Coordinates of C-alpha atoms in Angstrom, one line a residue:
M365 CA -9.1 116.2 -23.7
T366 CA -8.4 115.0 -27.3
V367 CA -10.6 117.8 -28.9
I368 CA -8.4 120.4 -26.9
V369 CA -5.4 119.0 -28.2
Q370 CA -6.7 118.9 -31.8
V371 CA -7.8 122.7 -31.4
A372 CA -4.4 123.6 -30.3
A373 CA -2.7 121.7 -33.2
I374 CA -5.1 123.4 -35.7
Q375 CA -4.3 126.7 -34.3
Y376 CA -0.7 126.1 -34.5
S377 CA -0.9 124.9 -38.1
A378 CA -3.0 128.0 -39.0
Q379 CA -0.4 130.3 -37.4
R380 CA 2.5 128.7 -39.4
L381 CA 0.5 129.1 -42.7
F382 CA -0.2 132.8 -42.0
R383 CA 3.5 133.4 -41.3
S384 CA 4.4 131.5 -44.4
A385 CA 1.9 133.5 -46.4
W386 CA 3.2 136.8 -44.9
S387 CA 6.7 135.8 -45.9
D388 CA 5.7 134.9 -49.4
L389 CA 4.0 138.2 -49.8
K390 CA 7.1 140.2 -48.5
Q391 CA 9.3 138.2 -50.8
S392 CA 7.0 139.1 -53.7
L393 CA 7.7 142.7 -53.3
T394 CA 11.3 142.4 -54.3
A395 CA 11.1 139.4 -56.7
E396 CA 11.1 139.2 -60.5
P397 CA 7.6 139.8 -61.9
A398 CA 7.0 136.1 -62.7
E399 CA 8.2 134.9 -59.3
A400 CA 6.2 137.7 -57.6
V401 CA 3.1 136.5 -59.2
K402 CA 3.8 133.0 -58.0
L403 CA 4.6 134.1 -54.6
G404 CA 1.4 136.2 -54.5
I405 CA -0.7 133.2 -55.5
S406 CA 1.0 131.0 -52.9
S407 CA 0.4 133.7 -50.2
R408 CA -3.3 133.9 -51.0
E409 CA -3.7 130.1 -51.1
Q410 CA -1.9 129.7 -47.7
A411 CA -4.0 132.5 -46.1
A412 CA -7.2 130.8 -47.3
V413 CA -6.2 127.5 -46.0
A414 CA -5.3 129.1 -42.7
A415 CA -8.6 130.9 -42.5
K416 CA -10.5 127.6 -43.0
L417 CA -8.4 126.0 -40.3
L418 CA -9.2 128.8 -37.9
R419 CA -13.0 128.4 -38.7
V420 CA -12.6 124.6 -37.9
A421 CA -10.7 125.6 -34.7
D422 CA -13.5 128.0 -33.8
E423 CA -16.1 125.3 -34.4
N424 CA -14.1 122.9 -32.2
D425 CA -13.8 125.5 -29.4
Q426 CA -17.6 125.9 -29.4
H427 CA -18.1 122.2 -29.2
V428 CA -15.7 122.0 -26.2
L429 CA -17.6 124.8 -24.6
D430 CA -20.9 122.9 -25.2
M431 CA -19.4 119.7 -23.8
V432 CA -18.3 121.6 -20.6
A433 CA -21.7 123.5 -20.1

């Protein structure tokens, strides 16, 4: 049960990071050039962390399936 809760928490965190990355990316389109660069970097960093979290969630999902099988 604990693993399932952890998976849900990881997926929720990843979704929030992706939303934040998307928001930064959208803001960068209308920002001043220096700010746009900062927002673009922030967006890429957040998306990379979110992707790593989703990989961990996928590994945990597989672990849960192995435990059930």
